């Protein structure tokens, strides 16, 4: 029978990245395409230890329905940590535990935006957010990412020329896909501009704790004194992505709306793993663990950058991130960009084409995203050699 | 600052039940209000055993990002079990693992319905579904539940008088909140009527395996030969509700839409617990475990029914379910129904007022829902005594 799908979802396509991810079954293929944390970053034995303790001492609660807003002690611990690390959380703020950072993005859009509204985004930006916005029937309009991130004047002019701009979606720190970090002044101005034009800000900070060089820059949420910023983050990059535990920190009124939407979406997040996260925040030296992940990514990013530097071809440029998981590379003055990505794939190196991250998918891109957290050192070396060889051929 | 919430969510209220659930901190309160499975039904030691095995043998996969559609072996095992038990699954069908049955309901509505469309429901019905529909800006229109479930002619006339009816939401077996089971003939006619009027059917069957008397009746999905029925169920009532693992079985085209929406909603369901469920389906005698739960609920429902029978007041009537978690009770010819529920609460017996489950929340109800799976035997006896006392006072 013929199906009549909803207007919001009829045109949706699966994320190119997750489709690439699915097809990576050939072990000889080198993937710089993932957004996965390194498996070395999972504290497996402690996850097992905590899981065992919870199932021994508290199984009847851990396996039963829980409260939609999240495991109360975890909510408290999340607020406490974010206050300490990022200066986030005023009297009127609270934390809602979500099923990964993605759910925070999806529900924030649902809570604030009507079909046809516009979400202003960095361009390129995280595909999972773009597709979440599209699935609510929202327009996405991009502010070009430059060397120093978005330009505030450009941001304001994009807002002015947009139809019903409602939400400003930003990943200020180690942005996905570019690895760039928004300077303090831009953050401040972005908040002012959002205020001036009546937009809410969704600040997505999944990589914020993964800084391996330079100094921390205050989050936009820490500057927010009126509840304009909804802050999303998760445990995916510091404990485990597969467990799907994230959180939103925002004012109580917004939180209660998000909770109602979460209630009808998945009732609550896997309770045992909420309890596991709580133990990691309260009975474990999480800072020491994160310091190890930072060291690991510092080493892996330095290796990838040094391999890229060795290419010695002025036609390729790339960012030098201070943290996170990604390097953004682009080809200057080169026409057939899609052809280049295909050539790489034919040589068994998979990268994510820049177009994927564009607000307007039809718009060409000269960039592509490189991930250094998932591939082994050997794969980083071999993959960048494939890049070098392929550049020679064009 | 003043927030402008979206039209779909501005008027949403939290589910009365989950709010009741939150307030149940006084241990002297007896709750017949929950929809929780009995903690005795959780196979704790085997969950622990399987969790340990997975974290010992397969941690790097279990803690990493997974495929949106679900852990492939679990999808296969889910299809196999549902084929064997319920005759579900044609060549064109597949299974998507969801974060509880609730997510299946939410995403099916998102995939098929536009704001302003109508979902036709049994009336009263599951509040979690009603609120999910409302959060998509959908209208809900009810077909009255009678002794034998909905009347097919009434169903057809409700469809005919509805604005853009798109989806027919049914819980044919041990319905929530009434405990009633739809006869075979009604199921068949409901499918024919949906076909005639071009509606999709969402068949929600979370309690289907919990039959403790009478004979199984074929699911509507098993009669569906064209992919009109999306079938939702979960492991919440047979293994653990807190782990939030459910599934949808539907045709491939619909499944791929649901998967795209799930991708932007929570990426995928907690992977370790998907693997745990897979082990329960393939390395464990799940049928024997479910047989024990059936015995438990048979005993507990019989106890509650015998206590209700002992009340000996012709003004109260109630259903005698063949399975599931709920008994529906109602007061005949009694005006101040809300006052009665409040009187019960004052005597520390909490039940869910029927109005909560109405498609039109403003419409009064003479019923209330009683749950026998969560309270202890002692609480069942004491709670029904409170009911008896309170009836004497009115």
CSV table of N, CA, C and O in Angstrom, one decimal, chain A residues 1 3 5-7 9-10 12 15 18 22 36-37 42 44 48 51-52 56 59 63-66 68-69 99 102-103 106 110-111 113-114 131-132 135 226-228 237 240-244 251 253-254 257 263-268 270-271 273, chain B residues 1 3 5-7 9-10 12 15 18 22 36-37 42 44 48 51-52 56 59 63-66 68-69 99 102-103 106 110-111 113-114 131-132 135 226-227 237 240-244 251 253-254 257 263-268 270-271 273:
chain,number,residue,atom,x,y,z
A,1,UNK,N,0.8,-1.2,0.0
A,1,UNK,CA,0.0,0.0,0.0
A,1,UNK,C,0.9,1.2,0.0
A,1,UNK,O,2.0,1.2,0.5
A,3,UNK,N,2.0,4.8,1.3
A,3,UNK,CA,2.0,5.5,2.6
A,3,UNK,C,2.0,7.0,2.4
A,3,UNK,O,2.7,7.5,1.5
A,5,UNK,N,3.3,9.9,4.3
A,5,UNK,CA,4.0,10.3,5.5
A,5,UNK,C,3.8,11.8,5.8
A,5,UNK,O,3.3,12.5,4.9
A,6,UNK,N,4.1,12.2,7.0
A,6,UNK,CA,3.8,13.6,7.4
A,6,UNK,C,4.7,14.5,6.6
A,6,UNK,O,5.8,14.2,6.1
A,7,UNK,N,4.3,15.8,6.5
A,7,UNK,CA,5.0,16.8,5.8
A,7,UNK,C,6.4,17.0,6.3
A,7,UNK,O,7.4,17.2,5.6
A,9,UNK,N,8.3,14.9,7.8
A,9,UNK,CA,9.3,13.8,7.8
A,9,UNK,C,9.4,13.1,6.4
A,9,UNK,O,10.3,12.4,6.1
A,10,UNK,N,8.4,13.5,5.5
A,10,UNK,CA,8.4,12.8,4.1
A,10,UNK,C,9.7,13.0,3.4
A,10,UNK,O,10.2,12.1,2.7
A,12,UNK,N,12.7,13.6,4.7
A,12,UNK,CA,14.0,13.4,5.5
A,12,UNK,C,14.8,12.2,5.0
A,12,UNK,O,14.3,11.2,4.5
A,15,UNK,N,21.1,10.4,8.2
A,15,UNK,CA,22.3,11.1,8.3
A,15,UNK,C,23.4,10.4,7.5
A,15,UNK,O,23.6,9.2,7.6
A,18,UNK,N,25.9,8.4,9.6
A,18,UNK,CA,25.5,7.1,10.2
A,18,UNK,C,25.3,6.1,9.2
A,18,UNK,O,25.4,4.9,9.4
A,22,UNK,N,27.4,2.6,9.0
A,22,UNK,CA,26.8,1.2,8.8
A,22,UNK,C,27.6,0.4,7.8
A,22,UNK,O,27.7,-0.8,7.9
A,36,UNK,N,33.0,9.1,16.8
A,36,UNK,CA,33.1,8.2,18.0
A,36,UNK,C,34.2,8.6,19.0
A,36,UNK,O,35.3,8.9,18.5
A,37,UNK,N,34.0,8.5,20.2
A,37,UNK,CA,35.1,8.6,21.2
A,37,UNK,C,36.0,7.3,21.0
A,37,UNK,O,35.5,6.3,20.5
A,42,UNK,N,36.8,4.5,27.4
A,42,UNK,CA,35.7,4.0,28.3
A,42,UNK,C,36.3,3.4,29.5
A,42,UNK,O,37.1,2.4,29.4
A,44,UNK,N,36.0,0.8,31.4
A,44,UNK,CA,35.2,-0.4,31.4
A,44,UNK,C,35.1,-1.1,32.8
A,44,UNK,O,34.0,-1.4,33.2
A,48,UNK,N,31.7,-1.7,35.0
A,48,UNK,CA,31.3,-3.0,35.5
A,48,UNK,C,31.2,-3.0,37.0
A,48,UNK,O,30.2,-3.6,37.5
A,51,UNK,N,28.0,-1.1,37.9
A,51,UNK,CA,26.8,-1.8,37.5
A,51,UNK,C,26.5,-2.9,38.5
A,51,UNK,O,25.4,-3.1,38.9
A,52,UNK,N,27.6,-3.6,38.9
A,52,UNK,CA,27.4,-4.7,39.8
A,52,UNK,C,26.9,-4.3,41.2
A,52,UNK,O,26.0,-4.8,41.7
A,56,UNK,N,23.4,-5.2,42.8
A,56,UNK,CA,23.4,-6.0,44.1
A,56,UNK,C,22.6,-5.2,45.2
A,56,UNK,O,21.8,-5.8,45.9
A,59,UNK,N,18.7,-3.1,42.9
A,59,UNK,CA,18.1,-3.5,41.6
A,59,UNK,C,16.6,-3.2,41.4
A,59,UNK,O,16.2,-2.8,40.4
A,63,UNK,N,15.8,-1.1,38.0
A,63,UNK,CA,15.1,-1.8,36.9
A,63,UNK,C,13.7,-1.3,36.7
A,63,UNK,O,13.0,-1.7,35.8
A,64,UNK,N,13.2,-0.5,37.7
A,64,UNK,CA,11.8,0.0,37.7
A,64,UNK,C,11.7,1.3,36.9
A,64,UNK,O,12.7,2.0,36.7
A,65,UNK,N,10.5,1.7,36.6
A,65,UNK,CA,10.2,3.0,36.0
A,65,UNK,C,10.8,4.1,37.0
A,65,UNK,O,10.8,3.9,38.2
A,66,UNK,N,11.4,5.1,36.4
A,66,UNK,CA,11.9,6.2,37.2
A,66,UNK,C,11.2,7.5,36.9
A,66,UNK,O,10.2,7.6,36.1
A,68,UNK,N,10.7,11.1,35.1
A,68,UNK,CA,11.1,11.6,33.8
A,68,UNK,C,12.3,12.6,33.8
A,68,UNK,O,13.2,12.5,33.0
A,69,UNK,N,12.3,13.5,34.8
A,69,UNK,CA,13.3,14.5,34.9
A,69,UNK,C,14.7,13.9,35.1
A,69,UNK,O,15.7,14.6,34.8
A,99,UNK,N,18.3,11.3,27.0
A,99,UNK,CA,18.9,10.1,26.4
A,99,UNK,C,19.9,10.5,25.4
A,99,UNK,O,19.7,10.5,24.2
A,102,UNK,N,21.7,14.4,22.0
A,102,UNK,CA,20.8,14.5,20.9
A,102,UNK,C,19.4,14.8,21.3
A,102,UNK,O,18.7,15.6,20.7
A,103,UNK,N,18.9,14.1,22.3
A,103,UNK,CA,17.5,14.3,22.8
A,103,UNK,C,17.3,15.7,23.3
A,103,UNK,O,16.3,16.3,23.2
A,106,UNK,N,16.8,17.8,20.3
A,106,UNK,CA,15.5,17.5,19.6
A,106,UNK,C,14.4,18.1,20.4
A,106,UNK,O,13.5,18.8,19.9
A,110,UNK,N,11.6,21.2,19.8
A,110,UNK,CA,10.2,20.9,19.9
A,110,UNK,C,9.5,21.9,20.8
A,110,UNK,O,8.4,22.3,20.5
A,111,UNK,N,10.1,22.3,21.9
A,111,UNK,CA,9.5,23.1,22.9
A,111,UNK,C,9.4,24.6,22.4
A,111,UNK,O,8.5,25.3,22.8
A,113,UNK,N,10.0,25.8,18.9
A,113,UNK,CA,9.8,26.2,17.5
A,113,UNK,C,8.5,25.6,16.9
A,113,UNK,O,8.1,24.5,17.2
A,114,UNK,N,7.8,26.4,16.1
A,114,UNK,CA,6.7,26.0,15.3
A,114,UNK,C,7.2,25.7,13.9
A,114,UNK,O,8.2,26.3,13.4
A,131,UNK,N,19.3,17.8,11.2
A,131,UNK,CA,18.2,16.9,10.9
A,131,UNK,C,17.1,16.9,11.9
A,131,UNK,O,16.0,16.7,11.6
A,132,UNK,N,17.5,17.1,13.2
A,132,UNK,CA,16.4,17.2,14.2
A,132,UNK,C,15.6,18.4,13.9
A,132,UNK,O,14.3,18.3,14.0
A,135,UNK,N,13.3,17.7,11.0
A,135,UNK,CA,12.2,16.8,11.3
A,135,UNK,C,11.1,17.5,12.0
A,135,UNK,O,10.0,16.9,12.2
A,226,UNK,N,19.3,35.6,32.4
A,226,UNK,CA,17.9,35.7,32.3
A,226,UNK,C,17.2,34.4,31.8
A,226,UNK,O,16.0,34.4,31.5
A,227,UNK,N,18.0,33.3,31.7
A,227,UNK,CA,17.4,32.1,31.2
A,227,UNK,C,17.2,32.0,29.7
A,227,UNK,O,16.2,31.4,29.3
A,228,UNK,N,18.0,32.7,29.0
A,228,UNK,CA,17.9,32.7,27.5
A,228,UNK,C,18.6,31.5,26.9
A,228,UNK,O,18.3,31.1,25.7
A,237,UNK,N,31.2,11.5,25.5
A,237,UNK,CA,32.6,11.6,25.2
A,237,UNK,C,33.5,11.5,26.4
A,237,UNK,O,34.7,11.6,26.2
A,240,UNK,N,30.9,7.0,28.1
A,240,UNK,CA,30.5,6.0,27.1
A,240,UNK,C,29.4,6.6,26.3
A,240,UNK,O,28.4,7.2,26.8
A,241,UNK,N,29.5,6.5,24.9
A,241,UNK,CA,28.4,7.0,24.0
A,241,UNK,C,27.3,6.0,23.9
A,241,UNK,O,26.1,6.4,23.7
A,242,UNK,N,27.6,4.7,24.0
A,242,UNK,CA,26.5,3.7,23.8
A,242,UNK,C,25.5,3.7,24.9
A,242,UNK,O,24.4,3.2,24.7
A,243,UNK,N,25.8,4.3,26.1
A,243,UNK,CA,24.8,4.2,27.2
A,243,UNK,C,23.8,5.3,27.0
A,243,UNK,O,22.7,5.2,27.6
A,244,UNK,N,24.0,6.3,26.2
A,244,UNK,CA,23.0,7.3,25.9
A,244,UNK,C,22.5,8.1,27.2
A,244,UNK,O,21.3,8.0,27.5
A,251,UNK,N,16.5,27.0,32.6
A,251,UNK,CA,15.6,27.6,33.6
A,251,UNK,C,14.5,26.6,33.9
A,251,UNK,O,14.1,25.8,33.0
A,253,UNK,N,11.2,26.8,34.0
A,253,UNK,CA,10.0,26.8,33.2
A,253,UNK,C,10.3,26.0,31.9
A,253,UNK,O,9.5,25.2,31.5
A,254,UNK,N,11.4,26.3,31.3
A,254,UNK,CA,11.8,25.6,30.1
A,254,UNK,C,12.0,24.1,30.4
A,254,UNK,O,11.5,23.2,29.7
A,257,UNK,N,8.8,22.1,30.5
A,257,UNK,CA,8.3,21.9,29.2
A,257,UNK,C,9.1,20.7,28.5
A,257,UNK,O,8.5,19.8,27.9
A,263,UNK,N,8.6,13.0,28.6
A,263,UNK,CA,7.7,12.0,29.2
A,263,UNK,C,7.0,11.2,28.1
A,263,UNK,O,6.9,10.0,28.1
A,264,UNK,N,6.6,12.0,27.0
A,264,UNK,CA,5.8,11.3,26.0
A,264,UNK,C,6.8,10.8,24.9
A,264,UNK,O,6.4,10.1,24.0
A,265,UNK,N,8.1,11.0,25.0
A,265,UNK,CA,9.1,10.6,24.1
A,265,UNK,C,9.7,9.2,24.5
A,265,UNK,O,9.7,8.3,23.7
A,266,UNK,N,10.2,9.2,25.7
A,266,UNK,CA,10.7,7.9,26.2
A,266,UNK,C,10.6,7.6,27.7
A,266,UNK,O,11.3,6.8,28.2
A,267,UNK,N,9.7,8.4,28.3
A,267,UNK,CA,9.3,8.3,29.7
A,267,UNK,C,10.5,8.7,30.6
A,267,UNK,O,10.3,9.6,31.4
A,268,UNK,N,11.6,8.1,30.5
A,268,UNK,CA,12.8,8.5,31.2
A,268,UNK,C,14.0,7.8,30.5
A,268,UNK,O,13.8,6.9,29.7
A,270,UNK,N,17.4,5.4,30.5
A,270,UNK,CA,17.8,4.1,31.2
A,270,UNK,C,18.3,4.4,32.6
A,270,UNK,O,19.3,5.2,32.8
A,271,UNK,N,17.6,3.9,33.6
A,271,UNK,CA,17.9,4.3,35.0
A,271,UNK,C,19.1,3.7,35.5
A,271,UNK,O,19.9,4.4,36.3
A,273,UNK,N,21.9,3.2,34.1
A,273,UNK,CA,23.1,4.0,33.6
A,273,UNK,C,23.1,5.4,34.2
A,273,UNK,O,24.1,6.0,34.3
B,1,UNK,N,12.9,36.3,32.0
B,1,UNK,CA,12.4,36.7,30.7
B,1,UNK,C,11.1,35.8,30.4
B,1,UNK,O,11.0,34.7,30.9
B,3,UNK,N,9.0,33.4,28.1
B,3,UNK,CA,9.3,32.5,27.1
B,3,UNK,C,8.1,32.3,26.1
B,3,UNK,O,6.9,32.3,26.5
B,5,UNK,N,6.7,29.5,24.1
B,5,UNK,CA,6.8,28.1,23.7
B,5,UNK,C,6.0,27.8,22.5
B,5,UNK,O,5.2,28.6,22.0
B,6,UNK,N,6.4,26.7,21.9
B,6,UNK,CA,5.7,26.3,20.6
B,6,UNK,C,4.2,26.1,20.8
B,6,UNK,O,3.8,25.7,21.9
B,7,UNK,N,3.5,26.2,19.7
B,7,UNK,CA,2.0,26.0,19.8
B,7,UNK,C,1.7,24.6,20.2
B,7,UNK,O,0.8,24.4,20.9
B,9,UNK,N,3.4,22.6,22.2
B,9,UNK,CA,3.7,22.2,23.5
B,9,UNK,C,3.3,23.2,24.6
B,9,UNK,O,3.3,22.9,25.8
B,10,UNK,N,2.9,24.4,24.2
B,10,UNK,CA,2.6,25.5,25.2
B,10,UNK,C,1.5,25.0,26.2
B,10,UNK,O,1.6,25.3,27.4
B,12,UNK,N,0.7,21.9,27.0
B,12,UNK,CA,0.9,20.5,27.5
B,12,UNK,C,1.0,20.5,29.0
B,12,UNK,O,1.7,21.4,29.6
B,15,UNK,N,1.8,14.2,32.6
B,15,UNK,CA,0.9,13.2,32.9
B,15,UNK,C,0.5,13.1,34.4
B,15,UNK,O,1.4,13.1,35.2
B,18,UNK,N,2.2,10.3,36.3
B,18,UNK,CA,3.6,10.4,36.6
B,18,UNK,C,3.8,11.5,37.7
B,18,UNK,O,4.8,11.4,38.5
B,22,UNK,N,5.4,10.7,41.4
B,22,UNK,CA,6.5,11.5,42.0
B,22,UNK,C,6.2,11.8,43.5
B,22,UNK,O,7.0,11.9,44.3
B,36,UNK,N,3.3,0.2,37.0
B,36,UNK,CA,4.6,-0.5,37.1
B,36,UNK,C,4.5,-2.0,37.2
B,36,UNK,O,3.5,-2.5,37.8
B,37,UNK,N,5.4,-2.7,36.6
B,37,UNK,CA,5.4,-4.1,36.8
B,37,UNK,C,5.9,-4.4,38.2
B,37,UNK,O,6.5,-3.6,38.9
B,42,UNK,N,11.3,-8.8,37.9
B,42,UNK,CA,12.7,-8.5,37.3
B,42,UNK,C,13.6,-9.7,37.5
B,42,UNK,O,13.9,-10.0,38.7
B,44,UNK,N,16.6,-10.3,38.2
B,44,UNK,CA,17.8,-9.5,38.6
B,44,UNK,C,19.1,-10.2,38.4
B,44,UNK,O,20.1,-9.7,37.8
B,48,UNK,N,22.2,-9.3,35.9
B,48,UNK,CA,23.5,-9.0,36.3
B,48,UNK,C,24.5,-10.0,35.6
B,48,UNK,O,25.6,-9.5,35.2
B,51,UNK,N,24.9,-8.8,32.0
B,51,UNK,CA,25.6,-7.5,32.0
B,51,UNK,C,27.1,-7.8,32.2
B,51,UNK,O,28.0,-7.2,31.4
B,52,UNK,N,27.5,-8.6,33.1
B,52,UNK,CA,28.9,-8.9,33.4
B,52,UNK,C,29.5,-9.6,32.2
B,52,UNK,O,30.6,-9.2,31.8
B,56,UNK,N,32.5,-8.0,30.0
B,56,UNK,CA,33.8,-8.8,30.0
B,56,UNK,C,34.2,-9.1,28.6
B,56,UNK,O,35.4,-8.9,28.2
B,59,UNK,N,32.9,-5.1,25.7
B,59,UNK,CA,32.7,-3.8,26.3
B,59,UNK,C,32.9,-2.7,25.2
B,59,UNK,O,32.1,-1.7,25.1
B,63,UNK,N,29.7,-0.2,24.7
B,63,UNK,CA,29.7,1.2,25.3
B,63,UNK,C,29.9,2.2,24.1
B,63,UNK,O,29.9,3.4,24.4
B,64,UNK,N,30.1,1.8,22.9
B,64,UNK,CA,30.3,2.7,21.8
B,64,UNK,C,28.9,3.0,21.1
B,64,UNK,O,27.9,2.3,21.4
B,65,UNK,N,28.9,4.0,20.3
B,65,UNK,CA,27.8,4.3,19.4
B,65,UNK,C,27.3,3.1,18.7
B,65,UNK,O,28.2,2.3,18.2
B,66,UNK,N,26.1,2.9,18.5
B,66,UNK,CA,25.5,1.7,17.8
B,66,UNK,C,24.7,2.2,16.6
B,66,UNK,O,24.6,3.4,16.3
B,68,UNK,N,21.3,3.0,14.6
B,68,UNK,CA,20.0,3.6,15.0
B,68,UNK,C,18.9,2.6,15.1
B,68,UNK,O,18.1,2.5,16.0
B,69,UNK,N,18.9,1.7,14.1
B,69,UNK,CA,17.8,0.7,14.0
B,69,UNK,C,17.8,-0.3,15.1
B,69,UNK,O,16.8,-0.9,15.4
B,99,UNK,N,13.4,3.1,22.4
B,99,UNK,CA,13.7,3.4,23.8
B,99,UNK,C,12.4,3.3,24.6
B,99,UNK,O,11.8,4.3,25.0
B,102,UNK,N,7.0,3.6,24.5
B,102,UNK,CA,6.6,5.0,24.3
B,102,UNK,C,7.2,5.6,23.1
B,102,UNK,O,6.5,6.4,22.4
B,103,UNK,N,8.5,5.4,22.9
B,103,UNK,CA,9.1,6.0,21.7
B,103,UNK,C,8.5,5.5,20.4
B,103,UNK,O,8.4,6.3,19.5
B,106,UNK,N,5.4,7.6,20.0
B,106,UNK,CA,5.7,9.0,19.6
B,106,UNK,C,6.2,9.1,18.2
B,106,UNK,O,5.8,10.0,17.4
B,110,UNK,N,4.7,10.9,14.7
B,110,UNK,CA,5.5,11.9,14.1
B,110,UNK,C,5.6,11.6,12.6
B,110,UNK,O,5.6,12.5,11.7
B,111,UNK,N,5.8,10.4,12.3
B,111,UNK,CA,6.0,9.9,10.9
B,111,UNK,C,4.8,10.0,10.0
B,111,UNK,O,4.9,10.3,8.8
B,113,UNK,N,1.6,11.8,11.0
B,113,UNK,CA,0.6,12.8,11.2
B,113,UNK,C,1.1,14.3,11.1
B,113,UNK,O,2.2,14.6,11.6
B,114,UNK,N,0.3,15.1,10.5
B,114,UNK,CA,0.6,16.5,10.5
B,114,UNK,C,-0.2,17.2,11.6
B,114,UNK,O,-1.3,16.7,11.9
B,131,UNK,N,-0.9,12.0,25.3
B,131,UNK,CA,0.0,13.2,25.4
B,131,UNK,C,1.0,13.2,24.3
B,131,UNK,O,1.4,14.3,23.9
B,132,UNK,N,1.4,12.1,23.8
B,132,UNK,CA,2.4,12.1,22.7
B,132,UNK,C,1.7,12.7,21.5
B,132,UNK,O,2.2,13.5,20.8
B,135,UNK,N,1.3,16.4,21.9
B,135,UNK,CA,2.6,17.1,21.7
B,135,UNK,C,3.0,17.3,20.3
B,135,UNK,O,3.9,18.1,20.0
B,226,UNK,N,-0.9,-5.9,4.2
B,226,UNK,CA,-0.5,-4.8,3.3
B,226,UNK,C,0.4,-3.7,4.0
B,226,UNK,O,0.7,-2.7,3.4
B,227,UNK,N,0.8,-4.0,5.3
B,227,UNK,CA,1.6,-3.0,5.9
B,227,UNK,C,0.9,-1.8,6.5
B,227,UNK,O,1.4,-0.7,6.6
B,237,UNK,N,7.5,-4.9,30.6
B,237,UNK,CA,6.6,-5.7,31.5
B,237,UNK,C,7.1,-7.1,31.6
B,237,UNK,O,6.5,-7.9,32.4
B,240,UNK,N,12.3,-5.6,32.4
B,240,UNK,CA,12.6,-4.4,33.3
B,240,UNK,C,12.0,-3.2,32.5
B,240,UNK,O,12.3,-3.0,31.3
B,241,UNK,N,11.3,-2.4,33.3
B,241,UNK,CA,10.8,-1.1,32.7
B,241,UNK,C,11.9,0.0,32.7
B,241,UNK,O,11.9,0.8,31.8
B,242,UNK,N,12.7,0.0,33.7
B,242,UNK,CA,13.7,1.0,33.8
B,242,UNK,C,14.8,1.0,32.8
B,242,UNK,O,15.5,2.0,32.5
B,243,UNK,N,15.0,-0.1,32.1
B,243,UNK,CA,16.0,-0.2,31.1
B,243,UNK,C,15.6,0.5,29.8
B,243,UNK,O,16.4,0.8,29.0
B,244,UNK,N,14.3,0.7,29.6
B,244,UNK,CA,13.8,1.4,28.4
B,244,UNK,C,14.2,0.8,27.1
B,244,UNK,O,14.8,1.4,26.2
B,251,UNK,N,6.4,-2.4,8.3
B,251,UNK,CA,6.9,-2.6,6.9
B,251,UNK,C,8.2,-1.7,6.8
B,251,UNK,O,8.4,-0.7,7.5
B,253,UNK,N,9.4,0.4,4.6
B,253,UNK,CA,9.3,1.8,4.3
B,253,UNK,C,9.0,2.7,5.5
B,253,UNK,O,9.7,3.7,5.8
B,254,UNK,N,8.0,2.3,6.3
B,254,UNK,CA,7.7,3.0,7.5
B,254,UNK,C,8.9,2.9,8.5
B,254,UNK,O,9.2,3.9,9.1
B,257,UNK,N,11.5,5.4,7.9
B,257,UNK,CA,11.1,6.8,8.3
B,257,UNK,C,11.3,6.9,9.9
B,257,UNK,O,11.7,7.9,10.4
B,263,UNK,N,16.9,8.6,14.8
B,263,UNK,CA,18.3,9.1,14.7
B,263,UNK,C,18.5,10.5,15.3
B,263,UNK,O,19.4,10.8,16.0
B,264,UNK,N,17.5,11.3,15.0
B,264,UNK,CA,17.6,12.7,15.4
B,264,UNK,C,17.0,12.9,16.8
B,264,UNK,O,17.0,13.9,17.4
B,265,UNK,N,16.4,11.8,17.3
B,265,UNK,CA,15.8,11.9,18.6
B,265,UNK,C,16.7,11.4,19.7
B,265,UNK,O,16.9,12.1,20.7
B,266,UNK,N,17.3,10.2,19.6
B,266,UNK,CA,18.3,9.8,20.6
B,266,UNK,C,19.4,8.9,20.0
B,266,UNK,O,20.1,8.2,20.8
B,267,UNK,N,19.6,9.0,18.7
B,267,UNK,CA,20.7,8.3,18.0
B,267,UNK,C,20.4,6.7,18.0
B,267,UNK,O,20.3,6.1,17.0
B,268,UNK,N,20.4,6.2,19.2
B,268,UNK,CA,20.0,4.8,19.3
B,268,UNK,C,19.7,4.5,20.8
B,268,UNK,O,19.9,5.3,21.7
B,270,UNK,N,20.1,2.6,24.5
B,270,UNK,CA,21.2,2.1,25.3
B,270,UNK,C,21.6,0.7,24.8
B,270,UNK,O,20.8,-0.3,24.8
B,271,UNK,N,22.8,0.6,24.3
B,271,UNK,CA,23.3,-0.6,23.6
B,271,UNK,C,23.5,-1.8,24.5
B,271,UNK,O,23.2,-2.9,24.1
B,273,UNK,N,22.0,-2.6,27.1
B,273,UNK,CA,20.7,-3.3,27.5
B,273,UNK,C,20.0,-3.9,26.3
B,273,UNK,O,19.3,-4.9,26.4
